[in-house]
Coordinates of C-alpha atoms in Angstrom, one line a residue:
X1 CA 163.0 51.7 119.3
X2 CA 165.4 53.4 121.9
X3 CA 164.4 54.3 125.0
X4 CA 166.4 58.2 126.1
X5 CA 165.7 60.1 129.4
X6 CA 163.5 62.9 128.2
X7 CA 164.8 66.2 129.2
X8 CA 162.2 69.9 128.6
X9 CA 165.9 72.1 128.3
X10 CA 166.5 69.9 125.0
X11 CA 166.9 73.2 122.6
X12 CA 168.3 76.4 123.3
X13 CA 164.8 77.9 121.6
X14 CA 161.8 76.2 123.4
X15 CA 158.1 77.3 122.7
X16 CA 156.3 78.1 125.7
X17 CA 152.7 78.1 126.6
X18 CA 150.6 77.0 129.3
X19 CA 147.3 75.8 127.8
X20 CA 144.0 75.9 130.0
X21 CA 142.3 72.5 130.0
X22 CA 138.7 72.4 129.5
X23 CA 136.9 70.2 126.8
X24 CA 135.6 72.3 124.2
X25 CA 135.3 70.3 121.2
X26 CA 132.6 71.5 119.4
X27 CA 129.5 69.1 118.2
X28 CA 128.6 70.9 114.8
X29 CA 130.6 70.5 111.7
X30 CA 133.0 73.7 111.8
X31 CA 133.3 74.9 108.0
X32 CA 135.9 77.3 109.6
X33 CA 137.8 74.6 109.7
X34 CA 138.3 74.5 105.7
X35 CA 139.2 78.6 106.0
X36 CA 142.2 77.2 108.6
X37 CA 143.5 75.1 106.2
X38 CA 146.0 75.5 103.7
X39 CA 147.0 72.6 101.2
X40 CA 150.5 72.4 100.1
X41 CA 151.7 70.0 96.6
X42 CA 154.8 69.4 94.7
X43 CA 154.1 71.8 91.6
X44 CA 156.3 69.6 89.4
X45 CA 153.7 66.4 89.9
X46 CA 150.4 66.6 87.9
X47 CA 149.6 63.7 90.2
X48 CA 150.4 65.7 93.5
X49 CA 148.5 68.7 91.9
X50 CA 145.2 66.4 91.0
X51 CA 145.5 64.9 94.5
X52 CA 145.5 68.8 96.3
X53 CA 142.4 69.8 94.2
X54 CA 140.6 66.7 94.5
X55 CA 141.2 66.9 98.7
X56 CA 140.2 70.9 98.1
X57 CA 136.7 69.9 96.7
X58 CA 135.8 67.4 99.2
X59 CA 136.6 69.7 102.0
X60 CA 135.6 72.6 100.6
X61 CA 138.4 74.7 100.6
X62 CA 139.3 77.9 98.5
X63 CA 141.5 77.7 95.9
X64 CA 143.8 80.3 96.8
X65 CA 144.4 78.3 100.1
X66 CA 145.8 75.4 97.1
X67 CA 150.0 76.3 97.2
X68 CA 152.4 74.9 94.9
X69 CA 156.1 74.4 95.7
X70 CA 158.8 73.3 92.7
X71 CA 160.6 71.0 94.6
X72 CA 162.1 67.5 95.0
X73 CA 160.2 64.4 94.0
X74 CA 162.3 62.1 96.4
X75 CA 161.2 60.8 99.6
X76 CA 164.6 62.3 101.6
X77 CA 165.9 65.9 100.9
X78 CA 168.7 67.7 102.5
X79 CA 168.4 71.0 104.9
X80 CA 169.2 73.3 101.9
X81 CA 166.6 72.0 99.8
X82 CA 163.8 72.3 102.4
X83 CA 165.0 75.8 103.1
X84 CA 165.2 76.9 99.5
X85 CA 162.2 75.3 98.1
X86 CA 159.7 74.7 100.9
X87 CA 160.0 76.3 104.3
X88 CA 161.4 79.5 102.4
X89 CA 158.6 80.1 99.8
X90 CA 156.3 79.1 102.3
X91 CA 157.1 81.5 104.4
X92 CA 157.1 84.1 101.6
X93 CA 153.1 82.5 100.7
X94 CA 152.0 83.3 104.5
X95 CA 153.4 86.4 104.8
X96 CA 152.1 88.0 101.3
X97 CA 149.0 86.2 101.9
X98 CA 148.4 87.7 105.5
X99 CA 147.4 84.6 107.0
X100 CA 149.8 85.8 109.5
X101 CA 149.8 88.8 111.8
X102 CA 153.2 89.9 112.7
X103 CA 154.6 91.2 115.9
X104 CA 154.9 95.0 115.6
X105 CA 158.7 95.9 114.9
X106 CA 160.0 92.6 114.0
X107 CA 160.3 90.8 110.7
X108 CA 159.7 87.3 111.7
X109 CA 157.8 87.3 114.7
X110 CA 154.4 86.0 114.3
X111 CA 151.9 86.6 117.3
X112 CA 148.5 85.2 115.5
X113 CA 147.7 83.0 112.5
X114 CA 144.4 82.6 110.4
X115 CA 145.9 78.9 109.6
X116 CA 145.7 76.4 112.0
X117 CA 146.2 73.1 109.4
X118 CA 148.4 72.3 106.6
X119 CA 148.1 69.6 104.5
X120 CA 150.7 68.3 102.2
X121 CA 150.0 65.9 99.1
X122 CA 151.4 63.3 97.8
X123 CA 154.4 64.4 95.8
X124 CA 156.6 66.2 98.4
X125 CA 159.9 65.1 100.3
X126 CA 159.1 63.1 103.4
X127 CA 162.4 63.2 105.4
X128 CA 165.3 65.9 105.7
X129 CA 169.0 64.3 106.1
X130 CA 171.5 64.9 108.6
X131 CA 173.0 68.5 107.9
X132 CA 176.7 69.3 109.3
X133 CA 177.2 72.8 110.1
X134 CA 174.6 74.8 109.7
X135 CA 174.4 78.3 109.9
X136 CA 172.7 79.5 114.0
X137 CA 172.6 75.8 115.2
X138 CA 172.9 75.3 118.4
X139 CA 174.7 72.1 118.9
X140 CA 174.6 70.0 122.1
X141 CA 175.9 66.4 122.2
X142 CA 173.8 63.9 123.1
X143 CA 170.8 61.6 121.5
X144 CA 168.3 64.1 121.5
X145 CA 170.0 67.3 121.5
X146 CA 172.7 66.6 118.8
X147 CA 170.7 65.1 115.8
X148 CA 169.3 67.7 113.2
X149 CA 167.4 65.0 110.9
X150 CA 163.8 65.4 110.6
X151 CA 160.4 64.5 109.3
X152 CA 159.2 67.1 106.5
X153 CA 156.2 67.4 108.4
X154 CA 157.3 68.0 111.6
X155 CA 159.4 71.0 111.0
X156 CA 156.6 72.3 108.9
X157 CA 154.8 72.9 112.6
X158 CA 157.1 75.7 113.5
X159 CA 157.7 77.7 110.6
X160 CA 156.5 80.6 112.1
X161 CA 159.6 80.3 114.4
X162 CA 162.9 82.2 113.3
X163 CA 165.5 80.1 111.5
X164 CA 168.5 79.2 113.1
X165 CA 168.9 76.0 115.8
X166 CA 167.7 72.8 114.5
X167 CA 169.3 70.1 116.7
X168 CA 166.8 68.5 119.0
X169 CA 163.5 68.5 119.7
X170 CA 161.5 71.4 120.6
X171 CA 158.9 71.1 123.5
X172 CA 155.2 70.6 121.6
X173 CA 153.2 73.2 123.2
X174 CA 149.9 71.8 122.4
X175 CA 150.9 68.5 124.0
X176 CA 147.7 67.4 126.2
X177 CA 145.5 70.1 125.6
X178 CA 142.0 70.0 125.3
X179 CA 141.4 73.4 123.4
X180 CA 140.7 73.1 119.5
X181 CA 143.0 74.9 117.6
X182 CA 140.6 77.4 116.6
X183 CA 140.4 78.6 120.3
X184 CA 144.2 79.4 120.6
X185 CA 144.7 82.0 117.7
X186 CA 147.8 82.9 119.2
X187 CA 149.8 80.1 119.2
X188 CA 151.6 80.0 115.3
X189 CA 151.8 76.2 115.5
X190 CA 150.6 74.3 112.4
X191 CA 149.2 70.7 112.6
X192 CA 150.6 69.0 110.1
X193 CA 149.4 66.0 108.5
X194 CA 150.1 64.5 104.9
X195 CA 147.9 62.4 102.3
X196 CA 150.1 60.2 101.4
X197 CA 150.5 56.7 100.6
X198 CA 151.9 53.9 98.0
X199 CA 149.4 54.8 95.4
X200 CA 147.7 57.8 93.8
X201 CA 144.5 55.6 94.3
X202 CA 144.7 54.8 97.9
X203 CA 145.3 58.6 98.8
X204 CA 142.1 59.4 97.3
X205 CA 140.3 56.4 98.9
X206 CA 141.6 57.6 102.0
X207 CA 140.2 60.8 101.7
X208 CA 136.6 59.9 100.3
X209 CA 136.8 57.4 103.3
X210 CA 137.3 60.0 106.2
X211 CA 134.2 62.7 104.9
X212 CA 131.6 59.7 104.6
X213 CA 133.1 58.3 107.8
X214 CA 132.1 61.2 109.4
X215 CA 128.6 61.4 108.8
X216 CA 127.6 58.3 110.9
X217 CA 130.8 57.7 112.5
X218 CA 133.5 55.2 112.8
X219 CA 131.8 51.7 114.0
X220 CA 134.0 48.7 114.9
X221 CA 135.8 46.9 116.5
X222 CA 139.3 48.0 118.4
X223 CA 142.5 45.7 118.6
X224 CA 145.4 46.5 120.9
X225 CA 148.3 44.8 120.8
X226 CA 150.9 44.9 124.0
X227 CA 154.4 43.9 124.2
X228 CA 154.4 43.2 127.5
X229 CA 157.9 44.8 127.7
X230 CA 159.6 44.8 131.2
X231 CA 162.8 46.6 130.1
X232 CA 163.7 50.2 131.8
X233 CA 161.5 52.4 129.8
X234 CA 160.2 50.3 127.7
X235 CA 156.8 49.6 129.8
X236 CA 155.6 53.0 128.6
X237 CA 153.9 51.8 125.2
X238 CA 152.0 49.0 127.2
X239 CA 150.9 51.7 129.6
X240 CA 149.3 54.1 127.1
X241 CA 148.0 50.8 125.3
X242 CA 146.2 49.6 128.3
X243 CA 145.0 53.0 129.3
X244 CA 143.8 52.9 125.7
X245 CA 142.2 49.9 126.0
X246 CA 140.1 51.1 129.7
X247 CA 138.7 54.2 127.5
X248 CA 137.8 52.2 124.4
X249 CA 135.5 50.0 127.2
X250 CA 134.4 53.1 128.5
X251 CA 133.1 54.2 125.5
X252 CA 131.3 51.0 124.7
X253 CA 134.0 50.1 121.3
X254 CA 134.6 46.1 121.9
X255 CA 138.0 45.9 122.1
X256 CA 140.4 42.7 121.5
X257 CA 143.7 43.4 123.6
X258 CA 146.5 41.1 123.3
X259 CA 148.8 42.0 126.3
X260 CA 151.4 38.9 126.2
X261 CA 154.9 39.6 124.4
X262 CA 153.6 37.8 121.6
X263 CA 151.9 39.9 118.5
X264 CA 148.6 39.0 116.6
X265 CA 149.7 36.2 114.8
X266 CA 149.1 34.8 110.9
X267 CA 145.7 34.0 110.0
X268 CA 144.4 36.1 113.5
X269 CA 140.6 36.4 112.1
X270 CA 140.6 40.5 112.6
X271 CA 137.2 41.3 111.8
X272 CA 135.5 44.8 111.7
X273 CA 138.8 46.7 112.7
X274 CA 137.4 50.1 113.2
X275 CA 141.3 50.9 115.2
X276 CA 144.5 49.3 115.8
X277 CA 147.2 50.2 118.1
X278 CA 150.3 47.9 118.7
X279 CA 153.7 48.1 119.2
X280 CA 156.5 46.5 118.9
X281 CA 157.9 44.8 115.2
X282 CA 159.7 46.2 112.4
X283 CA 157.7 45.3 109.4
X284 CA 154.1 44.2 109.3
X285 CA 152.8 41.0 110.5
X286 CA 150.0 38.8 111.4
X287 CA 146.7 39.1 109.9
X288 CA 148.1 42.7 108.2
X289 CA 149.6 39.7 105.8
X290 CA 146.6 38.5 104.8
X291 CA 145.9 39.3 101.1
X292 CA 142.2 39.7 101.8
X293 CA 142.5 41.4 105.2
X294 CA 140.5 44.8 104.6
X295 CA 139.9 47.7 107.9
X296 CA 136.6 49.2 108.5
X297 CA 135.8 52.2 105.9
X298 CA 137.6 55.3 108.3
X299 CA 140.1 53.2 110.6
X300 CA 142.9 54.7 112.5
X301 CA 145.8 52.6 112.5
X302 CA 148.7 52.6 114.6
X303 CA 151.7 50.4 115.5
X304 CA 154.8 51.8 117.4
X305 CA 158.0 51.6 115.9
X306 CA 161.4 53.6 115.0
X307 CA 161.3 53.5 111.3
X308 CA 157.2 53.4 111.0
X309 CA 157.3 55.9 108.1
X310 CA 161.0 55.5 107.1
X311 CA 159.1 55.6 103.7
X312 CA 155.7 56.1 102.1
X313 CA 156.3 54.3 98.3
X314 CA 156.5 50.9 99.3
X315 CA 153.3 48.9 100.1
X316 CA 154.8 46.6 102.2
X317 CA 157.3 48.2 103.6
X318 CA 157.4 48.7 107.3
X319 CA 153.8 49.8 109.2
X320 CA 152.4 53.2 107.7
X321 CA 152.0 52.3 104.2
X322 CA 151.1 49.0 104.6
X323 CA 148.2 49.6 107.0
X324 CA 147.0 52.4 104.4
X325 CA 146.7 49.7 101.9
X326 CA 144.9 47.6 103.8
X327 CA 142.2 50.1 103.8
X328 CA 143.1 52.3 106.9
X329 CA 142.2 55.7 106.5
X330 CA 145.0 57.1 108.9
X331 CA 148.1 56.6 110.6
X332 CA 150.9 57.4 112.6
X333 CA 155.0 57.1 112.6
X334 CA 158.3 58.2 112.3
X335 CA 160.8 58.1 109.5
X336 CA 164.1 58.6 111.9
X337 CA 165.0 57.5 115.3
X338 CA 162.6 59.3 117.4
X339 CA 163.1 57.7 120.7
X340 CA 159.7 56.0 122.6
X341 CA 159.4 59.3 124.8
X342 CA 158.8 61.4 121.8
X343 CA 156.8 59.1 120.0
X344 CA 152.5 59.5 120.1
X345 CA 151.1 58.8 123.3
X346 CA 148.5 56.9 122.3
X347 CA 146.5 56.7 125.0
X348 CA 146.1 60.8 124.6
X349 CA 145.6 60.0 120.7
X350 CA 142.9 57.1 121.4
X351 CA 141.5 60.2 124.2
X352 CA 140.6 63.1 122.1
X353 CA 140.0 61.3 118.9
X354 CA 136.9 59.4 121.1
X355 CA 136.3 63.4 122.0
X356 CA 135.4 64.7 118.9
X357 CA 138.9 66.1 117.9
X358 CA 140.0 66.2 114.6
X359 CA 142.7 63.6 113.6
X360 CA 145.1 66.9 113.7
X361 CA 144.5 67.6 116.7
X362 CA 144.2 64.8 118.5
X363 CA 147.9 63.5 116.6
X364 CA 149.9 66.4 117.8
X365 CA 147.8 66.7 121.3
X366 CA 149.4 63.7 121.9
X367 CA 153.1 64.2 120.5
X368 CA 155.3 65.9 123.2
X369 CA 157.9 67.0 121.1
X370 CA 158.2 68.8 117.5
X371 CA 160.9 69.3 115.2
X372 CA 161.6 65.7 115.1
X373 CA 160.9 62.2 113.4
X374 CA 157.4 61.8 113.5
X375 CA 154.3 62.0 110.3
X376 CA 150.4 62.5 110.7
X377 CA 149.3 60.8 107.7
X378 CA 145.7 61.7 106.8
X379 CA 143.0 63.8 106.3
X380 CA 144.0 66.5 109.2
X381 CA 139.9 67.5 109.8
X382 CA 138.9 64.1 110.0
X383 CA 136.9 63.8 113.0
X384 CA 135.8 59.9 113.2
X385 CA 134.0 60.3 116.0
X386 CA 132.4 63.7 115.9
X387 CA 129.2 62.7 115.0
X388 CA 129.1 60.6 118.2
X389 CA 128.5 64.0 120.1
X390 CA 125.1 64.5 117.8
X391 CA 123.6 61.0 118.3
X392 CA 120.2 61.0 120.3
X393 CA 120.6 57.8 122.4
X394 CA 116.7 57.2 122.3
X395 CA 116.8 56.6 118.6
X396 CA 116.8 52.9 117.6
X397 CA 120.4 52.2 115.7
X398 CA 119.9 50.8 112.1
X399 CA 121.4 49.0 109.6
X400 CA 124.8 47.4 109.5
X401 CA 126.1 49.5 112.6
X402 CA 123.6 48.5 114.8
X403 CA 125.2 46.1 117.3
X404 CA 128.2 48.6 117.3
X405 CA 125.7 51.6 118.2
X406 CA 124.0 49.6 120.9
X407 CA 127.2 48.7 122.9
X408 CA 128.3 52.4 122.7
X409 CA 124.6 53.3 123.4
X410 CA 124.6 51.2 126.5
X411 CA 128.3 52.4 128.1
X412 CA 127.4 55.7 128.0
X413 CA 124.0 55.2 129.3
X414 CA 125.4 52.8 132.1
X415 CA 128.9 54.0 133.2
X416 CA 128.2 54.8 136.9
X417 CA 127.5 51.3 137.6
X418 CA 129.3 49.1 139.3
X419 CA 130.9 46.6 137.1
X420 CA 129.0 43.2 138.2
X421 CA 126.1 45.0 137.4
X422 CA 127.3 47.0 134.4
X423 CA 128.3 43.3 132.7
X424 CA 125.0 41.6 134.2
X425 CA 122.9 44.3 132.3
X426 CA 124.9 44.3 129.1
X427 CA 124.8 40.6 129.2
X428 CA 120.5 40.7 129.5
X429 CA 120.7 43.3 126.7
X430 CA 123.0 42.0 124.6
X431 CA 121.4 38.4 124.8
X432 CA 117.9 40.0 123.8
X433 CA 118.9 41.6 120.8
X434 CA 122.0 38.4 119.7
X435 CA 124.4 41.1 120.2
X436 CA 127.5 38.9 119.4
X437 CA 130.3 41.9 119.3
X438 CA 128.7 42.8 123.0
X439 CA 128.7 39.3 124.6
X440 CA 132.6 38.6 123.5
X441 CA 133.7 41.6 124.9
X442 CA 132.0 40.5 128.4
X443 CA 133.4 37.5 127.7
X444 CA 137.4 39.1 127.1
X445 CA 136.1 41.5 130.2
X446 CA 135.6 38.7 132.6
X447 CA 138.8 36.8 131.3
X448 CA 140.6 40.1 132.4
X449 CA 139.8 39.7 135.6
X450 CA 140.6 36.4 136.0
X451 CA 137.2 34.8 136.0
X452 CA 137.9 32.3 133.2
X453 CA 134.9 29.9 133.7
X454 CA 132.5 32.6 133.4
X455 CA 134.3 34.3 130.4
X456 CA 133.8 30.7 128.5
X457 CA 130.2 30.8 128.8
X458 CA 130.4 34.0 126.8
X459 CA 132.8 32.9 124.1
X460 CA 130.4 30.0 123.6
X461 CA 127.1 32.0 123.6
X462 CA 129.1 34.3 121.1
X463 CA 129.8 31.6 119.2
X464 CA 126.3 30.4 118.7
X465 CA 125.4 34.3 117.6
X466 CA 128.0 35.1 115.1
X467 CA 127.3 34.2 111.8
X468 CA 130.2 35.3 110.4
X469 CA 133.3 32.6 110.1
X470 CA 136.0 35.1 111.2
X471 CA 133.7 36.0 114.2
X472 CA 133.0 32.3 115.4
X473 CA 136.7 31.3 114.9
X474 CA 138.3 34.3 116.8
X475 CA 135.8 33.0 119.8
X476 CA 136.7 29.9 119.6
X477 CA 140.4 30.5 120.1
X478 CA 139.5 32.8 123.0
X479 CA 137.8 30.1 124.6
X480 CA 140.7 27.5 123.6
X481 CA 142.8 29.5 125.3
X482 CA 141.3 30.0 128.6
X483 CA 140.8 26.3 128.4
X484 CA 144.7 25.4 128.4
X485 CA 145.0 28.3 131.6
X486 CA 142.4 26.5 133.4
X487 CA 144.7 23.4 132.7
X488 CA 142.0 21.6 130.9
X489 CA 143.6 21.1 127.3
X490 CA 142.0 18.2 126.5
X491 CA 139.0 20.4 126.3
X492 CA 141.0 22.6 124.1
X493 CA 141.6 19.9 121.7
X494 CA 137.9 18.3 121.7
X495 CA 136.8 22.2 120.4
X496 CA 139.4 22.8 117.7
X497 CA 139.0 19.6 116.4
X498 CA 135.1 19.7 116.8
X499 CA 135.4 23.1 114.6
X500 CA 138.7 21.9 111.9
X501 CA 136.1 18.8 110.8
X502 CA 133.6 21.8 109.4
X503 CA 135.5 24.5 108.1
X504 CA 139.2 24.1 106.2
X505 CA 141.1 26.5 104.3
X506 CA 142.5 29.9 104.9
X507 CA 144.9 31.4 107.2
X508 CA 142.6 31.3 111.0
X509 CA 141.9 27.4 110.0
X510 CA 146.3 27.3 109.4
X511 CA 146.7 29.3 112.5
X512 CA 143.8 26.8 114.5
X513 CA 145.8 23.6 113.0
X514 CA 149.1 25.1 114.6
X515 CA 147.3 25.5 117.8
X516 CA 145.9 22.0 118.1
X517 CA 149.2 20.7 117.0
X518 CA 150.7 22.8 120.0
X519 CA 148.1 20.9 122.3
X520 CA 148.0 17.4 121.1
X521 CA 150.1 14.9 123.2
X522 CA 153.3 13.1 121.9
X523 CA 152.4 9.9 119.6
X524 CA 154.0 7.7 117.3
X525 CA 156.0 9.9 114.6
X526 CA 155.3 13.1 116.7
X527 CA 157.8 14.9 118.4
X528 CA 157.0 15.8 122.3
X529 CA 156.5 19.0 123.2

């Protein structure tokens, strides 16, 4: 990932709109949000048509909102192709359709749409190539003025614009807002987002995943993964991450956050992963590995990187299609050089997704810039934590959900106070009702802040709640590890030996036997350390 100053004159035709804050996220189900949409798939795919009508019925969208487009079946196109068989007869679609009103006297201006979202199948191009001389550019050398590469997707957003200049990014002007599309008529920007993935199959789990998600919301845990990058620039993605991380707290979502350069490693026991953000590797790693490692039904996935998306066919491949086969339901990323600066903010994502926004509109809330590198892949109306707005907090939580509900019950109940007493409550609650998820989030709370003796109480009273192996030995490396800060590893190594005589096989019990081998003093036949 490349860090480039970010400039606001980066094109010579920028969109420009001041959008009025002010939450308004609605808490009902908005079925106009079906009319808004408009599903696009390659007509030369059966699969890509089965996939459009199968999303149509599940959303419940009209078939004449269903558009076919004989084009490519490759991943990458070039700028002709995606003028001739996409933007072009797309345009044509909109226009003959009148889900467009156009300015009076002018062919191409468009001054209000009916469509706010456009979804694009499986089956169409991805990525658009580099294009040399193309007709009205406007050229400008330089990293992000003088590339004309792009994702599919995000040139999609501004068809409504005139053709001509395609080098650079264009300023994104619902970056930040906190209006729903269906508020700002006026603004001819489409939210793109694609179903896509490695498999026919997957797509459709994907989409069956974000309508039953929605109905009692998306309950989990949250892991964040830092890089703890220092470079110029670079300490951006850790800031969104920990801003991330403060309103997933807020919120009452227990979050893991691993701030220290190194990533979640092999064999990591990642249970109940309702949302991942992380940044910074190449390919997938660490407990993504795993062959059994599943997400939560409805998790948003998300690691930072350049190439992200660079393509969509291979399940292991990168980050966006692996973390869709592990069972996430969305995700983020780019399939050129995007720069960090005009990657997703995902502290803004993390924001209005916890707000009730649709996965659309949270995504391109928090993308600056359009016309560029980066792919919203998944159900665009998928609002995870909609229902959240609907839930009366005197009702007792049920089933498998209920230690999640009680910790997000108890935040928002409880966020005025200070946070000694905010943890000295949660710990009385939790401890009543064995609330393991709640009392190792104290416990990572407390360790935050530096108060490592108290934090190892928690990770032990966790431990004698969970019942779950992955639970009890993700606390017990917690509480290894603030053992070896407090410089008390022989305490370390009485634990995870205490714990490797009961339980053996699989990757955590690899990843604890690496640990303890870390920790263990020098002996005959061992190398020092």
């Amino acid at each position: 990932m490349t860090v480039w100053n970010w400039s606001c004159n980066v094109k010579a035709v920028v969109l420009v709109l001041f959008l009025a804050l002010g939450f308004q996220a609605g808490v009902q189900a908005d079925p106009a949000l079906a009319n808004a949409t408009v599903v696009v798939y390659n007509s030369s795919s059966s699969e890509s048509f089965d996939l459009a009508k199968f999303y149509a019925k599940k959303r419940g969208i009209a078939r004449d909102h269903l558009v076919g487009l004989d084009c490519s079946k490759e991943e990458e196109i070039s700028r002709e192709d995606y003028d001739r068989t996409i933007a072009g007869p797309l345009r044509q679609t909109f226009s003959k359709r009148r889900w467009w009103t156009r300015r009076e006297g002018e062919e191409r201006g468009v001054s209000v749409t009916s469509i706010h979202f456009l979804a694009l199948i499986k089956g169409m191009p991805l990525k658009i190539r580099r294009a040399e001389n193309y007709p009205g550019d406007v050229h400008i050398e330089g990293a992000m003025t003088g590339r004309n590469e792009a994702s599919v997707d995000s040139e999609l957003t501004l068809l409504a614009r005139p053709e001509g200049a395609i080098s650079g990014a264009v300023n994104n002007p619902y970056f930040k807002s906190y209006r729903r599309m269906a508020d700002l008529p006026g603004i001819p920007l489409l939210l793109v987002c694609r179903l896509d993935a490695p498999s026919a199959e997957t797509v459709r789990r994907m989409i069956t995943d974000a309508v039953e998600t929605e109905e009692g919301g998306l309950w989990g845990r949250a892991f964040v993964d830092g890089a703890h990058n220092t470079a110029s620039g670079y300490e951006l993605g850790d800031e969104w991450l920990s801003a991330a991380v403060l309103d997933l707290r807020k919120v009452g979502i227990p979050t893991v956050y691993e701030e220290t350069p190194a990533l979640f490693p092999d064999g990591y026991p990642m249970s109940d992963c309702a949302l991942y953000y992380g940044w910074y590797a190449g390919d997938v790693v660490g407990p993504f590995r795993n062959p059994d490692f599943r997400f939560q039904k409805g998790a948003i996935a998300v690691h930072i990187h350049s190439f992200s998306a660079n393509t969509l066919r291979n399940p292991a491949a990168n980050w966006v299609a692996p973390l869709l086969t592990k069972g996430a339901a969305a995700s983020i990323g780019n399939v050129y050089e995007p720069y960090l600066q005009l990657t997703s903010h995902l502290d803004v994502l993390n924001d209005r997704l916890l707000h009730g926004f649709t996965f659309a509109e949270s995504a391109y809330m928090a993308m600056p810039g359009l016309s560029w590198m980066s792919v919203m892949v998944g159900d665009p109306l998928y609002r995870p934590y909609g229902s959240w707005l609907q839930i009366d907090l005197k009702n007792e939580a049920k089933g498998a959900a209920a230690d999640w509900k009680m910790a997000h019950d108890f935040a928002i109940k409880n966020a005025d106070l200070p946070a000694a007493e905010y943890r000295k409550r949660a710990r009385q609650v939790a401890s009543r009702s064995n609330n393991g998820p709640m009392i190792e989030d104290l416990g990572l709370m407390e360790a935050k802040d530096g108060k490592d003796s108290v934090a190892v109480t928690y990770f032990q009273q966790a431990r004698t709640i969970y019942t779950q192996r992955d639970d009890i030995l993700r606390v017990v490396l917690e509480e290894a590890d603030l053992w070896v800060k407090m410089e008390k590893p022989k305490k370390a190594v009485t634990l995870l030996r205490g714990v490797l005589k009961i339980v053996s096989g699989g990757p955590t019990t690899e990843l604890l036997t690496k640990r303890l081998a870390e920790l263990e003093p020098a002996g005959p036949g061992r190398p020092a350390r």
